[in-house]
mmCIF file with all atom_site columns, C-alpha atoms and ligand atoms in Angstrom:
data_model
loop_
_atom_site.group_PDB
_atom_site.id
_atom_site.type_symbol
_atom_site.label_atom_id
_atom_site.label_alt_id
_atom_site.label_comp_id
_atom_site.label_asym_id
_atom_site.label_entity_id
_atom_site.label_seq_id
_atom_site.pdbx_PDB_ins_code
_atom_site.Cartn_x
_atom_site.Cartn_y
_atom_site.Cartn_z
_atom_site.occupancy
_atom_site.B_iso_or_equiv
_atom_site.pdbx_formal_charge
_atom_site.auth_seq_id
_atom_site.auth_comp_id
_atom_site.auth_asym_id
_atom_site.auth_atom_id
_atom_site.pdbx_PDB_model_num
ATOM   1   C  CA  . MET V 1 1   ? -8.334 -7.063  7.063   1.00 74.00 ? 10  MET V CA  1
ATOM   2   C  CA  . ALA V 1 2   ? -7.032 -8.821  4.022   1.00 91.00 ? 11  ALA V CA  1
ATOM   3   C  CA  . LEU V 1 3   ? -4.177 -11.145 3.172   1.00 97.00 ? 12  LEU V CA  1
ATOM   4   C  CA  . GLU V 1 4   ? -1.529 -8.933  1.600   1.00 98.00 ? 13  GLU V CA  1
ATOM   5   C  CA  . ARG V 1 5   ? 2.016  -9.144  0.287   1.00 98.00 ? 14  ARG V CA  1
ATOM   6   C  CA  . THR V 1 6   ? 4.783  -6.619  0.846   1.00 99.00 ? 15  THR V CA  1
ATOM   7   C  CA  . LEU V 1 7   ? 8.366  -6.274  -0.328  1.00 99.00 ? 16  LEU V CA  1
ATOM   8   C  CA  . SER V 1 8   ? 11.007 -6.316  2.394   1.00 99.00 ? 17  SER V CA  1
ATOM   9   C  CA  . ILE V 1 9   ? 14.744 -5.737  2.109   1.00 99.00 ? 18  ILE V CA  1
ATOM   10  C  CA  . ILE V 1 10  ? 17.249 -6.641  4.797   1.00 99.00 ? 19  ILE V CA  1
ATOM   11  C  CA  . LYS V 1 11  ? 19.814 -3.901  4.168   1.00 99.00 ? 20  LYS V CA  1
ATOM   12  C  CA  . PRO V 1 12  ? 23.643 -4.126  4.000   1.00 99.00 ? 21  PRO V CA  1
ATOM   13  C  CA  . ASP V 1 13  ? 24.174 -2.934  7.599   1.00 99.00 ? 22  ASP V CA  1
ATOM   14  C  CA  . ALA V 1 14  ? 22.120 -5.923  8.793   1.00 99.00 ? 23  ALA V CA  1
ATOM   15  C  CA  . THR V 1 15  ? 23.616 -8.577  6.498   1.00 99.00 ? 24  THR V CA  1
ATOM   16  C  CA  . ARG V 1 16  ? 27.092 -7.355  7.541   1.00 98.00 ? 25  ARG V CA  1
ATOM   17  C  CA  . ARG V 1 17  ? 26.201 -8.151  11.164  1.00 98.00 ? 26  ARG V CA  1
ATOM   18  C  CA  . ASP V 1 18  ? 24.559 -11.509 10.282  1.00 98.00 ? 27  ASP V CA  1
ATOM   19  C  CA  . LEU V 1 19  ? 21.113 -10.373 11.432  1.00 99.00 ? 28  LEU V CA  1
ATOM   20  C  CA  . THR V 1 20  ? 19.093 -12.056 8.669   1.00 98.00 ? 29  THR V CA  1
ATOM   21  C  CA  . GLY V 1 21  ? 17.881 -14.887 10.897  1.00 98.00 ? 30  GLY V CA  1
ATOM   22  C  CA  . ARG V 1 22  ? 16.996 -12.648 13.821  1.00 98.00 ? 31  ARG V CA  1
ATOM   23  C  CA  . ILE V 1 23  ? 15.089 -10.239 11.584  1.00 99.00 ? 32  ILE V CA  1
ATOM   24  C  CA  . ASN V 1 24  ? 13.236 -13.100 9.896   1.00 98.00 ? 33  ASN V CA  1
ATOM   25  C  CA  . ALA V 1 25  ? 12.284 -14.432 13.337  1.00 98.00 ? 34  ALA V CA  1
ATOM   26  C  CA  . ARG V 1 26  ? 10.649 -11.065 14.069  1.00 98.00 ? 35  ARG V CA  1
ATOM   27  C  CA  . PHE V 1 27  ? 8.576  -11.343 10.919  1.00 98.00 ? 36  PHE V CA  1
ATOM   28  C  CA  . GLU V 1 28  ? 7.516  -14.922 11.592  1.00 98.00 ? 37  GLU V CA  1
ATOM   29  C  CA  . GLU V 1 29  ? 6.709  -14.279 15.260  1.00 98.00 ? 38  GLU V CA  1
ATOM   30  C  CA  . SER V 1 30  ? 4.519  -11.370 14.132  1.00 98.00 ? 39  SER V CA  1
ATOM   31  C  CA  . GLY V 1 31  ? 2.492  -13.411 11.639  1.00 98.00 ? 40  GLY V CA  1
ATOM   32  C  CA  . LEU V 1 32  ? 4.351  -12.440 8.466   1.00 98.00 ? 41  LEU V CA  1
ATOM   33  C  CA  . ARG V 1 33  ? 5.382  -15.443 6.383   1.00 98.00 ? 42  ARG V CA  1
ATOM   34  C  CA  . VAL V 1 34  ? 8.502  -15.265 4.175   1.00 98.00 ? 43  VAL V CA  1
ATOM   35  C  CA  . ILE V 1 35  ? 7.106  -16.560 0.857   1.00 98.00 ? 44  ILE V CA  1
ATOM   36  C  CA  . ALA V 1 36  ? 10.053 -15.555 -1.363  1.00 99.00 ? 45  ALA V CA  1
ATOM   37  C  CA  . GLN V 1 37  ? 13.631 -14.637 -0.516  1.00 98.00 ? 46  GLN V CA  1
ATOM   38  C  CA  . ARG V 1 38  ? 16.896 -14.012 -2.338  1.00 98.00 ? 47  ARG V CA  1
ATOM   39  C  CA  . ARG V 1 39  ? 20.286 -12.667 -1.272  1.00 98.00 ? 48  ARG V CA  1
ATOM   40  C  CA  . LEU V 1 40  ? 21.961 -10.453 -3.844  1.00 98.00 ? 49  LEU V CA  1
ATOM   41  C  CA  . ARG V 1 41  ? 24.200 -7.471  -4.306  1.00 98.00 ? 50  ARG V CA  1
ATOM   42  C  CA  . LEU V 1 42  ? 22.477 -4.490  -5.910  1.00 98.00 ? 51  LEU V CA  1
ATOM   43  C  CA  . THR V 1 43  ? 24.240 -2.573  -8.652  1.00 98.00 ? 52  THR V CA  1
ATOM   44  C  CA  . ARG V 1 44  ? 24.257 1.201   -8.368  1.00 98.00 ? 53  ARG V CA  1
ATOM   45  C  CA  . GLU V 1 45  ? 21.761 1.416   -11.229 1.00 98.00 ? 54  GLU V CA  1
ATOM   46  C  CA  . GLN V 1 46  ? 19.424 -1.130  -9.617  1.00 98.00 ? 55  GLN V CA  1
ATOM   47  C  CA  . ALA V 1 47  ? 19.490 0.854   -6.360  1.00 98.00 ? 56  ALA V CA  1
ATOM   48  C  CA  . GLU V 1 48  ? 18.847 4.134   -8.203  1.00 98.00 ? 57  GLU V CA  1
ATOM   49  C  CA  . VAL V 1 49  ? 15.813 2.691   -10.011 1.00 98.00 ? 58  VAL V CA  1
ATOM   50  C  CA  . PHE V 1 50  ? 14.453 1.137   -6.822  1.00 98.00 ? 59  PHE V CA  1
ATOM   51  C  CA  . TYR V 1 51  ? 14.725 4.449   -4.925  1.00 98.00 ? 60  TYR V CA  1
ATOM   52  C  CA  . ALA V 1 52  ? 13.857 6.712   -7.908  1.00 98.00 ? 61  ALA V CA  1
ATOM   53  C  CA  . VAL V 1 53  ? 11.001 8.248   -5.905  1.00 97.00 ? 62  VAL V CA  1
ATOM   54  C  CA  . HIS V 1 54  ? 13.683 9.851   -3.707  1.00 98.00 ? 63  HIS V CA  1
ATOM   55  C  CA  . LYS V 1 55  ? 15.968 11.073  -6.519  1.00 98.00 ? 64  LYS V CA  1
ATOM   56  C  CA  . GLU V 1 56  ? 15.503 14.753  -5.660  1.00 98.00 ? 65  GLU V CA  1
ATOM   57  C  CA  . ARG V 1 57  ? 16.297 14.219  -1.970  1.00 98.00 ? 66  ARG V CA  1
ATOM   58  C  CA  . SER V 1 58  ? 19.657 15.310  -0.580  1.00 98.00 ? 67  SER V CA  1
ATOM   59  C  CA  . PHE V 1 59  ? 20.354 11.810  0.749   1.00 98.00 ? 68  PHE V CA  1
ATOM   60  C  CA  . PHE V 1 60  ? 19.681 9.996   -2.563  1.00 98.00 ? 69  PHE V CA  1
ATOM   61  C  CA  . GLY V 1 61  ? 23.323 9.549   -3.631  1.00 98.00 ? 70  GLY V CA  1
ATOM   62  C  CA  . ASP V 1 62  ? 24.467 8.356   -0.216  1.00 98.00 ? 71  ASP V CA  1
ATOM   63  C  CA  . LEU V 1 63  ? 21.453 6.043   0.093   1.00 98.00 ? 72  LEU V CA  1
ATOM   64  C  CA  . CYS V 1 64  ? 22.162 4.362   -3.255  1.00 98.00 ? 73  CYS V CA  1
ATOM   65  C  CA  . GLY V 1 65  ? 25.835 4.004   -2.348  1.00 98.00 ? 74  GLY V CA  1
ATOM   66  C  CA  . PHE V 1 66  ? 24.896 2.409   0.957   1.00 99.00 ? 75  PHE V CA  1
ATOM   67  C  CA  . MET V 1 67  ? 22.382 0.011   -0.618  1.00 98.00 ? 76  MET V CA  1
ATOM   68  C  CA  . CYS V 1 68  ? 25.014 -1.411  -2.962  1.00 98.00 ? 77  CYS V CA  1
ATOM   69  C  CA  . SER V 1 69  ? 27.810 -1.455  -0.340  1.00 98.00 ? 78  SER V CA  1
ATOM   70  C  CA  . GLY V 1 70  ? 27.132 -5.086  0.589   1.00 98.00 ? 79  GLY V CA  1
ATOM   71  C  CA  . PRO V 1 71  ? 24.650 -7.928  0.178   1.00 99.00 ? 80  PRO V CA  1
ATOM   72  C  CA  . VAL V 1 72  ? 20.945 -7.398  0.702   1.00 99.00 ? 81  VAL V CA  1
ATOM   73  C  CA  . VAL V 1 73  ? 18.196 -9.975  1.236   1.00 99.00 ? 82  VAL V CA  1
ATOM   74  C  CA  . VAL V 1 74  ? 15.073 -9.173  -0.767  1.00 99.00 ? 83  VAL V CA  1
ATOM   75  C  CA  . GLN V 1 75  ? 11.937 -10.948 0.317   1.00 98.00 ? 84  GLN V CA  1
ATOM   76  C  CA  . VAL V 1 76  ? 8.173  -11.092 -0.052  1.00 99.00 ? 85  VAL V CA  1
ATOM   77  C  CA  . LEU V 1 77  ? 6.241  -11.197 3.212   1.00 99.00 ? 86  LEU V CA  1
ATOM   78  C  CA  . GLU V 1 78  ? 2.625  -12.343 3.337   1.00 98.00 ? 87  GLU V CA  1
ATOM   79  C  CA  . GLY V 1 79  ? 0.083  -11.877 6.105   1.00 98.00 ? 88  GLY V CA  1
ATOM   80  C  CA  . GLU V 1 80  ? -2.995 -10.003 7.262   1.00 98.00 ? 89  GLU V CA  1
ATOM   81  C  CA  . ASP V 1 81  ? -2.543 -6.313  6.427   1.00 98.00 ? 90  ASP V CA  1
ATOM   82  C  CA  . ALA V 1 82  ? 1.082  -7.153  5.663   1.00 98.00 ? 91  ALA V CA  1
ATOM   83  C  CA  . ILE V 1 83  ? 2.074  -3.713  4.359   1.00 98.00 ? 92  ILE V CA  1
ATOM   84  C  CA  . LYS V 1 84  ? 0.990  -1.820  7.481   1.00 98.00 ? 93  LYS V CA  1
ATOM   85  C  CA  . ALA V 1 85  ? 1.931  -4.659  9.820   1.00 98.00 ? 94  ALA V CA  1
ATOM   86  C  CA  . ASN V 1 86  ? 5.463  -4.715  8.468   1.00 98.00 ? 95  ASN V CA  1
ATOM   87  C  CA  . ARG V 1 87  ? 5.824  -0.932  8.782   1.00 98.00 ? 96  ARG V CA  1
ATOM   88  C  CA  . GLU V 1 88  ? 4.871  -1.302  12.451  1.00 98.00 ? 97  GLU V CA  1
ATOM   89  C  CA  . ILE V 1 89  ? 7.315  -4.162  13.035  1.00 98.00 ? 98  ILE V CA  1
ATOM   90  C  CA  . MET V 1 90  ? 10.069 -2.124  11.303  1.00 98.00 ? 99  MET V CA  1
ATOM   91  C  CA  . GLY V 1 91  ? 9.508  1.090   13.273  1.00 98.00 ? 100 GLY V CA  1
ATOM   92  C  CA  . ALA V 1 92  ? 10.175 4.710   12.310  1.00 98.00 ? 101 ALA V CA  1
ATOM   93  C  CA  . THR V 1 93  ? 12.685 5.547   9.555   1.00 98.00 ? 102 THR V CA  1
ATOM   94  C  CA  . ASN V 1 94  ? 15.123 7.041   12.065  1.00 98.00 ? 103 ASN V CA  1
ATOM   95  C  CA  . PRO V 1 95  ? 16.012 4.358   14.641  1.00 98.00 ? 104 PRO V CA  1
ATOM   96  C  CA  . ALA V 1 96  ? 16.350 7.126   17.250  1.00 98.00 ? 105 ALA V CA  1
ATOM   97  C  CA  . ASN V 1 97  ? 12.598 7.775   16.880  1.00 98.00 ? 106 ASN V CA  1
ATOM   98  C  CA  . ALA V 1 98  ? 11.497 4.142   16.572  1.00 98.00 ? 107 ALA V CA  1
ATOM   99  C  CA  . ASP V 1 99  ? 9.374  2.504   19.251  1.00 98.00 ? 108 ASP V CA  1
ATOM   100 C  CA  . ASP V 1 100 ? 10.883 -0.048  21.596  1.00 98.00 ? 109 ASP V CA  1
ATOM   101 C  CA  . GLY V 1 101 ? 10.625 -3.570  20.242  1.00 97.00 ? 110 GLY V CA  1
ATOM   102 C  CA  . THR V 1 102 ? 10.813 -2.562  16.580  1.00 98.00 ? 111 THR V CA  1
ATOM   103 C  CA  . ILE V 1 103 ? 13.500 -3.877  14.245  1.00 98.00 ? 112 ILE V CA  1
ATOM   104 C  CA  . ARG V 1 104 ? 14.928 -0.435  13.562  1.00 98.00 ? 113 ARG V CA  1
ATOM   105 C  CA  . LYS V 1 105 ? 15.082 0.433   17.267  1.00 98.00 ? 114 LYS V CA  1
ATOM   106 C  CA  . GLU V 1 106 ? 16.898 -2.778  18.115  1.00 98.00 ? 115 GLU V CA  1
ATOM   107 C  CA  . PHE V 1 107 ? 19.172 -3.118  15.092  1.00 98.00 ? 116 PHE V CA  1
ATOM   108 C  CA  . GLY V 1 108 ? 19.301 0.177   13.144  1.00 98.00 ? 117 GLY V CA  1
ATOM   109 C  CA  . GLU V 1 109 ? 22.611 2.035   13.139  1.00 98.00 ? 118 GLU V CA  1
ATOM   110 C  CA  . SER V 1 110 ? 21.486 5.397   11.693  1.00 98.00 ? 119 SER V CA  1
ATOM   111 C  CA  . VAL V 1 111 ? 18.677 7.047   9.712   1.00 98.00 ? 120 VAL V CA  1
ATOM   112 C  CA  . GLU V 1 112 ? 20.359 5.699   6.556   1.00 98.00 ? 121 GLU V CA  1
ATOM   113 C  CA  . ALA V 1 113 ? 21.589 2.323   7.827   1.00 98.00 ? 122 ALA V CA  1
ATOM   114 C  CA  . ASN V 1 114 ? 18.267 1.373   9.356   1.00 99.00 ? 123 ASN V CA  1
ATOM   115 C  CA  . SER V 1 115 ? 18.443 -2.372  8.653   1.00 99.00 ? 124 SER V CA  1
ATOM   116 C  CA  . VAL V 1 116 ? 15.190 -2.914  6.737   1.00 99.00 ? 125 VAL V CA  1
ATOM   117 C  CA  . HIS V 1 117 ? 13.015 -1.595  3.924   1.00 99.00 ? 126 HIS V CA  1
ATOM   118 C  CA  . GLY V 1 118 ? 9.266  -2.188  3.677   1.00 99.00 ? 127 GLY V CA  1
ATOM   119 C  CA  . SER V 1 119 ? 6.770  -1.144  1.003   1.00 99.00 ? 128 SER V CA  1
ATOM   120 C  CA  . ASP V 1 120 ? 4.527  1.764   2.012   1.00 98.00 ? 129 ASP V CA  1
ATOM   121 C  CA  . SER V 1 121 ? 1.344  1.156   -0.046  1.00 98.00 ? 130 SER V CA  1
ATOM   122 C  CA  . PRO V 1 122 ? -0.355 -1.552  -2.128  1.00 98.00 ? 131 PRO V CA  1
ATOM   123 C  CA  . GLU V 1 123 ? 0.787  0.179   -5.331  1.00 98.00 ? 132 GLU V CA  1
ATOM   124 C  CA  . THR V 1 124 ? 4.448  0.359   -4.305  1.00 98.00 ? 133 THR V CA  1
ATOM   125 C  CA  . ALA V 1 125 ? 4.307  -3.197  -2.931  1.00 98.00 ? 134 ALA V CA  1
ATOM   126 C  CA  . ALA V 1 126 ? 3.133  -4.516  -6.303  1.00 98.00 ? 135 ALA V CA  1
ATOM   127 C  CA  . TRP V 1 127 ? 5.835  -2.582  -8.175  1.00 98.00 ? 136 TRP V CA  1
ATOM   128 C  CA  . GLU V 1 128 ? 8.608  -3.475  -5.724  1.00 98.00 ? 137 GLU V CA  1
ATOM   129 C  CA  . ILE V 1 129 ? 7.721  -7.192  -5.647  1.00 98.00 ? 138 ILE V CA  1
ATOM   130 C  CA  . ALA V 1 130 ? 7.718  -7.327  -9.448  1.00 98.00 ? 139 ALA V CA  1
ATOM   131 C  CA  . TYR V 1 131 ? 11.092 -5.510  -9.505  1.00 98.00 ? 140 TYR V CA  1
ATOM   132 C  CA  . PHE V 1 132 ? 12.779 -8.462  -7.781  1.00 98.00 ? 141 PHE V CA  1
ATOM   133 C  CA  . PHE V 1 133 ? 10.600 -11.556 -8.230  1.00 98.00 ? 142 PHE V CA  1
ATOM   134 C  CA  . CYS V 1 134 ? 8.705  -13.372 -10.938 1.00 98.00 ? 143 CYS V CA  1
ATOM   135 C  CA  . THR V 1 135 ? 5.482  -15.256 -10.210 1.00 96.00 ? 144 THR V CA  1
ATOM   136 C  CA  . MET V 1 136 ? 7.188  -18.647 -9.957  1.00 97.00 ? 145 MET V CA  1
ATOM   137 C  CA  . ASP V 1 137 ? 9.587  -17.383 -7.252  1.00 97.00 ? 146 ASP V CA  1
ATOM   138 C  CA  . ILE V 1 138 ? 6.715  -16.592 -4.897  1.00 98.00 ? 147 ILE V CA  1
ATOM   139 C  CA  . VAL V 1 139 ? 5.283  -19.593 -3.062  1.00 98.00 ? 148 VAL V CA  1
ATOM   140 C  CA  . GLY V 1 140 ? 2.453  -18.489 -0.808  1.00 96.00 ? 149 GLY V CA  1
HETATM 141 P  P1  . ADP Z 2 .   ? 11.235 4.412   4.900   1.00 85.58 ? 22  ADP Z P1  1
HETATM 142 O  O1  . ADP Z 2 .   ? 12.346 3.440   4.574   1.00 85.58 ? 22  ADP Z O1  1
HETATM 143 O  O2  . ADP Z 2 .   ? 10.901 4.421   6.374   1.00 85.58 ? 22  ADP Z O2  1
HETATM 144 O  O3  . ADP Z 2 .   ? 10.009 4.236   4.033   1.00 85.58 ? 22  ADP Z O3  1
HETATM 145 P  P2  . ADP Z 2 .   ? 11.882 6.739   3.280   1.00 85.58 ? 22  ADP Z P2  1
HETATM 146 O  O4  . ADP Z 2 .   ? 11.107 6.088   2.182   1.00 85.58 ? 22  ADP Z O4  1
HETATM 147 O  O5  . ADP Z 2 .   ? 11.514 8.148   3.629   1.00 85.58 ? 22  ADP Z O5  1
HETATM 148 O  O6  . ADP Z 2 .   ? 11.819 5.875   4.629   1.00 85.58 ? 22  ADP Z O6  1
HETATM 149 O  O7  . ADP Z 2 .   ? 13.424 6.751   2.933   1.00 85.58 ? 22  ADP Z O7  1
HETATM 150 C  C1  . ADP Z 2 .   ? 14.007 5.642   2.265   1.00 85.58 ? 22  ADP Z C1  1
HETATM 151 C  C2  . ADP Z 2 .   ? 15.339 5.350   2.924   1.00 85.58 ? 22  ADP Z C2  1
HETATM 152 O  O8  . ADP Z 2 .   ? 16.216 6.454   2.734   1.00 85.58 ? 22  ADP Z O8  1
HETATM 153 C  C3  . ADP Z 2 .   ? 15.294 5.179   4.450   1.00 85.58 ? 22  ADP Z C3  1
HETATM 154 O  O9  . ADP Z 2 .   ? 14.892 3.884   4.860   1.00 85.58 ? 22  ADP Z O9  1
HETATM 155 C  C4  . ADP Z 2 .   ? 16.740 5.476   4.822   1.00 85.58 ? 22  ADP Z C4  1
HETATM 156 O  O10 . ADP Z 2 .   ? 17.597 4.363   4.548   1.00 85.58 ? 22  ADP Z O10 1
HETATM 157 C  C5  . ADP Z 2 .   ? 17.072 6.612   3.860   1.00 85.58 ? 22  ADP Z C5  1
HETATM 158 N  N1  . ADP Z 2 .   ? 16.813 7.925   4.443   1.00 85.58 ? 22  ADP Z N1  1
HETATM 159 C  C6  . ADP Z 2 .   ? 15.602 8.492   4.704   1.00 85.58 ? 22  ADP Z C6  1
HETATM 160 N  N2  . ADP Z 2 .   ? 15.727 9.720   5.242   1.00 85.58 ? 22  ADP Z N2  1
HETATM 161 C  C7  . ADP Z 2 .   ? 17.068 9.947   5.337   1.00 85.58 ? 22  ADP Z C7  1
HETATM 162 C  C8  . ADP Z 2 .   ? 17.877 11.038  5.812   1.00 85.58 ? 22  ADP Z C8  1
HETATM 163 N  N3  . ADP Z 2 .   ? 17.314 12.149  6.289   1.00 85.58 ? 22  ADP Z N3  1
HETATM 164 N  N4  . ADP Z 2 .   ? 19.211 10.896  5.757   1.00 85.58 ? 22  ADP Z N4  1
HETATM 165 C  C9  . ADP Z 2 .   ? 19.798 9.785   5.257   1.00 85.58 ? 22  ADP Z C9  1
HETATM 166 N  N5  . ADP Z 2 .   ? 19.095 8.727   4.772   1.00 85.58 ? 22  ADP Z N5  1
HETATM 167 C  C10 . ADP Z 2 .   ? 17.761 8.802   4.818   1.00 85.58 ? 22  ADP Z C10 1
HETATM 168 MG MG1 . MG  Z 3 .   ? 9.823  4.475   1.989   1.00 85.58 ? 23  MG  Z MG1 1
#
């Protein structure tokens, strides 16, 4: 086990329903500390670059449209094994398949509007954190 950092995004379906506080409570109750956080509205281009790994997927256009359809809250979470821990707290991509007690099970509206993003590896976490935050923004 090691202290890690991961990039989290509270997606537009969740900010629209004012779920930021409830989602952050899940993180904090689970041992993930919010060490950087900013609310912003992604441009289409910013969403396309962030999700470039999915650009060949059929859902790419809709996903980018959804991600810039309203405010998001980007954040850095820190904790033991934070990348894997956050994926577990989030639950499966499709809320219909997510375990009880996960964020996506409780709050997700659809496979697209699934309330949260979380990095999936140390390499993507480092890239995704640097995409949104500079060193001085992150107070561990
Ligand atoms: P995760 O967010 O669990 O890592 P992916 O990286 O596979 O999932 O997909 C990125 C995002 O794209 C998902 O969180 C979801 O918003 C959207 N997405 C994934 N699969 C689909 C799909 N089949 N239809 C519509 N949107 C999807
Ligand atoms: Mg992913």
